[in-house]
Amino acid sequence: MDSESTRRFVVQIHDARRMHFDFRLEVDGVLKSWAVPRGPSDNPRDKRLAVPTDDHALEYREFEGVIPQDEQGSGTVIVWDQGTYRPTSHDLTGAPVPFAESLEDGHATFWLDGTKLHGEFALTRFRIDDEDGVQGPEAWLLIKANDRQAVHDRPGTPDPYHARSARTGRTLHQVALAEREEPG
């Protein structure tokens, strides 16, 4: 898309080998993706690990269903949240930084207008070196800004087993059950 103001995002709950949330931002014609084990939080005190995964096609924003057991990423997926986002990264002089560049630099800020998530968030890259100083794999932190949209009096992410899809209102269990009941 040409306009950074109309970019889309999606957060999918993925009941795979390990339950996690997939956080995806539309960037340069693909969905940049991170697996977030505990899910994004709207509480600024929660710093959530976000592990980069393969980019996905834009069409995957709407995927909800069951990935067969013999395929990579097998398991049930629902769209927990969806909406648009607006990049908010700036350089030291206050000039806007293109979003892909801010991700490349390892720190990107953005404003989410989703069904469930609202306000400013940041993704910050880090690496954990081992005892011998060998650089470990890349990881990121996903953090909610302390803005008017932030919550402080409760945990920031719902129980994924009881969460409902922003697209269909169904739970993971309901999506899996519907797939099993479809005539094949």
Tab-separated table of C-alpha atoms in Angstrom:
chain	number	residue	atom	x	y	z
A	1	MET	CA	0.000	0.000	0.000
A	2	ASP	CA	1.213	3.518	-0.697
A	3	SER	CA	-0.135	5.263	2.364
A	4	GLU	CA	1.327	4.394	5.736
A	5	SER	CA	-1.903	5.655	7.315
A	6	THR	CA	-3.982	2.769	5.911
A	7	ARG	CA	-1.799	-0.156	6.877
A	8	ARG	CA	-3.484	-3.140	8.476
A	9	PHE	CA	-2.510	-5.377	11.361
A	10	VAL	CA	-3.824	-8.645	12.746
A	11	VAL	CA	-3.266	-10.620	15.926
A	12	GLN	CA	-4.078	-14.296	15.604
A	13	ILE	CA	-4.224	-16.835	18.405
A	14	HIS	CA	-2.491	-19.989	17.234
A	15	ASP	CA	-3.046	-23.207	19.173
A	16	ALA	CA	-0.064	-25.039	17.687
A	17	ARG	CA	2.599	-27.161	19.363
A	18	ARG	CA	2.689	-24.295	21.873
A	19	MET	CA	-0.134	-21.813	22.304
A	20	HIS	CA	0.899	-18.318	21.193
A	21	PHE	CA	-0.295	-15.146	19.546
A	22	ASP	CA	0.924	-14.139	16.072
A	23	PHE	CA	1.360	-10.365	15.800
A	24	ARG	CA	1.420	-9.237	12.157
A	25	LEU	CA	1.956	-5.783	10.640
A	26	GLU	CA	1.530	-4.962	6.964
A	27	VAL	CA	4.899	-3.655	5.713
A	28	ASP	CA	6.009	-3.336	2.085
A	29	GLY	CA	3.399	-5.747	0.709
A	30	VAL	CA	3.797	-8.543	3.288
A	31	LEU	CA	2.799	-9.249	6.870
A	32	LYS	CA	5.889	-8.895	9.076
A	33	SER	CA	5.259	-11.440	11.812
A	34	TRP	CA	6.256	-12.183	15.388
A	35	ALA	CA	5.186	-15.025	17.675
A	36	VAL	CA	4.227	-13.555	21.043
A	37	PRO	CA	3.966	-16.426	23.567
A	38	ARG	CA	1.938	-14.519	26.178
A	39	GLY	CA	0.132	-12.262	23.712
A	40	PRO	CA	0.205	-8.498	23.298
A	41	SER	CA	-0.782	-6.532	26.363
A	42	ASP	CA	-2.454	-3.158	26.792
A	43	ASN	CA	-0.728	-2.796	30.183
A	44	PRO	CA	2.571	-0.831	29.850
A	45	ARG	CA	4.164	-2.838	32.685
A	46	ASP	CA	3.995	-5.984	30.527
A	47	LYS	CA	7.027	-6.356	28.301
A	48	ARG	CA	6.162	-9.174	25.930
A	49	LEU	CA	8.709	-11.331	24.129
A	50	ALA	CA	8.107	-11.263	20.350
A	51	VAL	CA	10.065	-13.780	18.269
A	52	PRO	CA	10.308	-12.987	14.551
A	53	THR	CA	8.762	-15.562	12.211
A	54	ASP	CA	8.491	-15.801	8.437
A	55	ASP	CA	6.702	-13.035	6.575
A	56	HIS	CA	3.197	-13.986	5.465
A	57	ALA	CA	1.104	-12.985	2.451
A	58	LEU	CA	-1.382	-10.161	3.047
A	59	GLU	CA	-4.292	-12.573	2.519
A	60	TYR	CA	-3.293	-14.393	5.702
A	61	ARG	CA	-4.721	-11.457	7.691
A	62	GLU	CA	-8.142	-13.056	7.400
A	63	PHE	CA	-7.184	-16.690	7.987
A	64	GLU	CA	-9.167	-18.491	10.628
A	65	GLY	CA	-9.307	-22.267	10.666
A	66	VAL	CA	-7.291	-25.398	11.251
A	67	ILE	CA	-3.874	-25.988	9.675
A	68	PRO	CA	-3.569	-29.770	9.077
A	69	GLN	CA	-1.183	-31.783	11.272
A	70	ASP	CA	1.137	-32.659	8.394
A	71	GLU	CA	1.764	-28.968	7.565
A	72	GLN	CA	4.114	-26.461	9.174
A	73	GLY	CA	2.335	-24.515	11.930
A	74	SER	CA	-0.380	-27.119	12.346
A	75	GLY	CA	-3.128	-26.179	14.776
A	76	THR	CA	-6.171	-23.975	15.157
A	77	VAL	CA	-6.057	-20.239	14.396
A	78	ILE	CA	-8.501	-17.414	15.169
A	79	VAL	CA	-8.268	-13.694	14.475
A	80	TRP	CA	-8.148	-12.250	17.997
A	81	ASP	CA	-7.762	-8.638	16.860
A	82	GLN	CA	-7.567	-6.721	13.600
A	83	GLY	CA	-7.502	-3.141	12.443
A	84	THR	CA	-5.240	-0.445	11.109
A	85	TYR	CA	-2.005	1.010	12.368
A	86	ARG	CA	-0.128	4.240	11.863
A	87	PRO	CA	3.689	4.421	12.126
A	88	THR	CA	4.884	6.980	14.706
A	89	SER	CA	8.684	6.504	14.642
A	90	HIS	CA	10.778	9.681	14.487
A	91	ASP	CA	14.506	10.368	14.329
A	92	LEU	CA	16.407	12.547	16.814
A	93	THR	CA	15.385	15.726	14.969
A	94	GLY	CA	11.689	14.783	15.144
A	95	ALA	CA	11.407	13.868	11.453
A	96	PRO	CA	9.263	10.808	10.636
A	97	VAL	CA	11.177	7.618	9.817
A	98	PRO	CA	9.766	5.193	7.215
A	99	PHE	CA	8.331	2.214	9.066
A	100	ALA	CA	10.403	-0.460	7.287
A	101	GLU	CA	13.512	1.565	8.142
A	102	SER	CA	12.557	1.834	11.815
A	103	LEU	CA	12.110	-1.965	11.944
A	104	GLU	CA	15.473	-2.426	10.227
A	105	ASP	CA	17.031	-0.099	12.835
A	106	GLY	CA	15.525	-2.234	15.622
A	107	HIS	CA	13.007	0.155	17.168
A	108	ALA	CA	9.591	0.952	15.715
A	109	THR	CA	6.672	2.769	17.286
A	110	PHE	CA	3.125	2.680	15.947
A	111	TRP	CA	-0.476	3.498	16.859
A	112	LEU	CA	-3.001	0.628	16.716
A	113	ASP	CA	-6.680	1.160	15.978
A	114	GLY	CA	-7.997	-2.348	16.432
A	115	THR	CA	-11.102	-4.068	17.660
A	116	LYS	CA	-9.354	-4.767	20.977
A	117	LEU	CA	-5.941	-3.079	20.985
A	118	HIS	CA	-5.721	0.713	20.888
A	119	GLY	CA	-2.985	3.266	21.302
A	120	GLU	CA	0.746	3.405	20.865
A	121	PHE	CA	3.009	0.362	20.973
A	122	ALA	CA	6.707	-0.236	20.344
A	123	LEU	CA	8.728	-3.136	19.010
A	124	THR	CA	12.361	-3.116	20.156
A	125	ARG	CA	14.950	-5.632	18.970
A	126	PHE	CA	17.490	-7.214	21.309
A	127	ARG	CA	19.825	-10.192	21.418
A	128	ILE	CA	20.950	-12.238	24.377
A	129	ASP	CA	24.615	-13.225	24.178
A	130	ASP	CA	25.738	-16.501	25.722
A	131	GLU	CA	28.433	-16.772	28.402
A	132	ASP	CA	31.175	-16.798	25.752
A	133	GLY	CA	29.909	-13.594	24.154
A	134	VAL	CA	28.424	-15.410	21.150
A	135	GLN	CA	25.462	-13.482	19.832
A	136	GLY	CA	22.164	-15.297	20.327
A	137	PRO	CA	19.107	-15.257	18.088
A	138	GLU	CA	17.216	-12.043	17.433
A	139	ALA	CA	14.190	-11.322	19.604
A	140	TRP	CA	11.995	-8.305	20.179
A	141	LEU	CA	9.951	-6.805	22.989
A	142	LEU	CA	6.410	-5.650	22.291
A	143	ILE	CA	5.464	-2.930	24.773
A	144	LYS	CA	2.364	-0.759	25.213
A	145	ALA	CA	3.018	2.957	25.693
A	146	ASN	CA	1.689	4.587	28.843
A	147	ASP	CA	-0.998	6.559	27.006
A	148	ARG	CA	-4.712	7.133	27.588
A	149	GLN	CA	-5.501	3.736	26.041
A	150	ALA	CA	-3.326	1.838	28.538
A	151	VAL	CA	-4.741	-0.261	31.369
A	152	HIS	CA	-3.066	-0.501	34.767
A	153	ASP	CA	-5.521	-2.357	36.994
A	154	ARG	CA	-5.640	-5.769	35.311
A	155	PRO	CA	-3.596	-8.193	33.232
A	156	GLY	CA	-3.334	-6.964	29.683
A	157	THR	CA	-4.148	-10.122	27.709
A	158	PRO	CA	-7.116	-12.485	27.948
A	159	ASP	CA	-6.984	-16.241	28.368
A	160	PRO	CA	-6.494	-17.502	24.797
A	161	TYR	CA	-8.720	-20.536	25.395
A	162	HIS	CA	-11.701	-18.292	26.176
A	163	ALA	CA	-10.885	-15.441	23.783
A	164	ARG	CA	-13.248	-14.785	20.890
A	165	SER	CA	-12.453	-13.999	17.292
A	166	ALA	CA	-12.744	-10.356	16.228
A	167	ARG	CA	-14.020	-11.626	12.846
A	168	THR	CA	-16.524	-14.349	13.783
A	169	GLY	CA	-16.980	-14.268	17.558
A	170	ARG	CA	-15.924	-17.924	17.766
A	171	THR	CA	-13.420	-19.472	20.195
A	172	LEU	CA	-10.524	-21.738	19.197
A	173	HIS	CA	-12.589	-24.737	20.304
A	174	GLN	CA	-15.561	-23.671	18.169
A	175	VAL	CA	-13.364	-23.199	15.076
A	176	ALA	CA	-11.730	-26.622	15.558
A	177	LEU	CA	-15.114	-28.292	16.133
A	178	ALA	CA	-16.623	-26.696	13.017
A	179	GLU	CA	-13.701	-27.968	10.885
A	180	ARG	CA	-14.149	-31.521	12.214
A	181	GLU	CA	-17.877	-31.424	11.468
A	182	GLU	CA	-17.498	-30.190	7.865
A	183	PRO	CA	-18.109	-32.919	5.304
A	184	GLY	CA	-14.793	-33.836	3.754
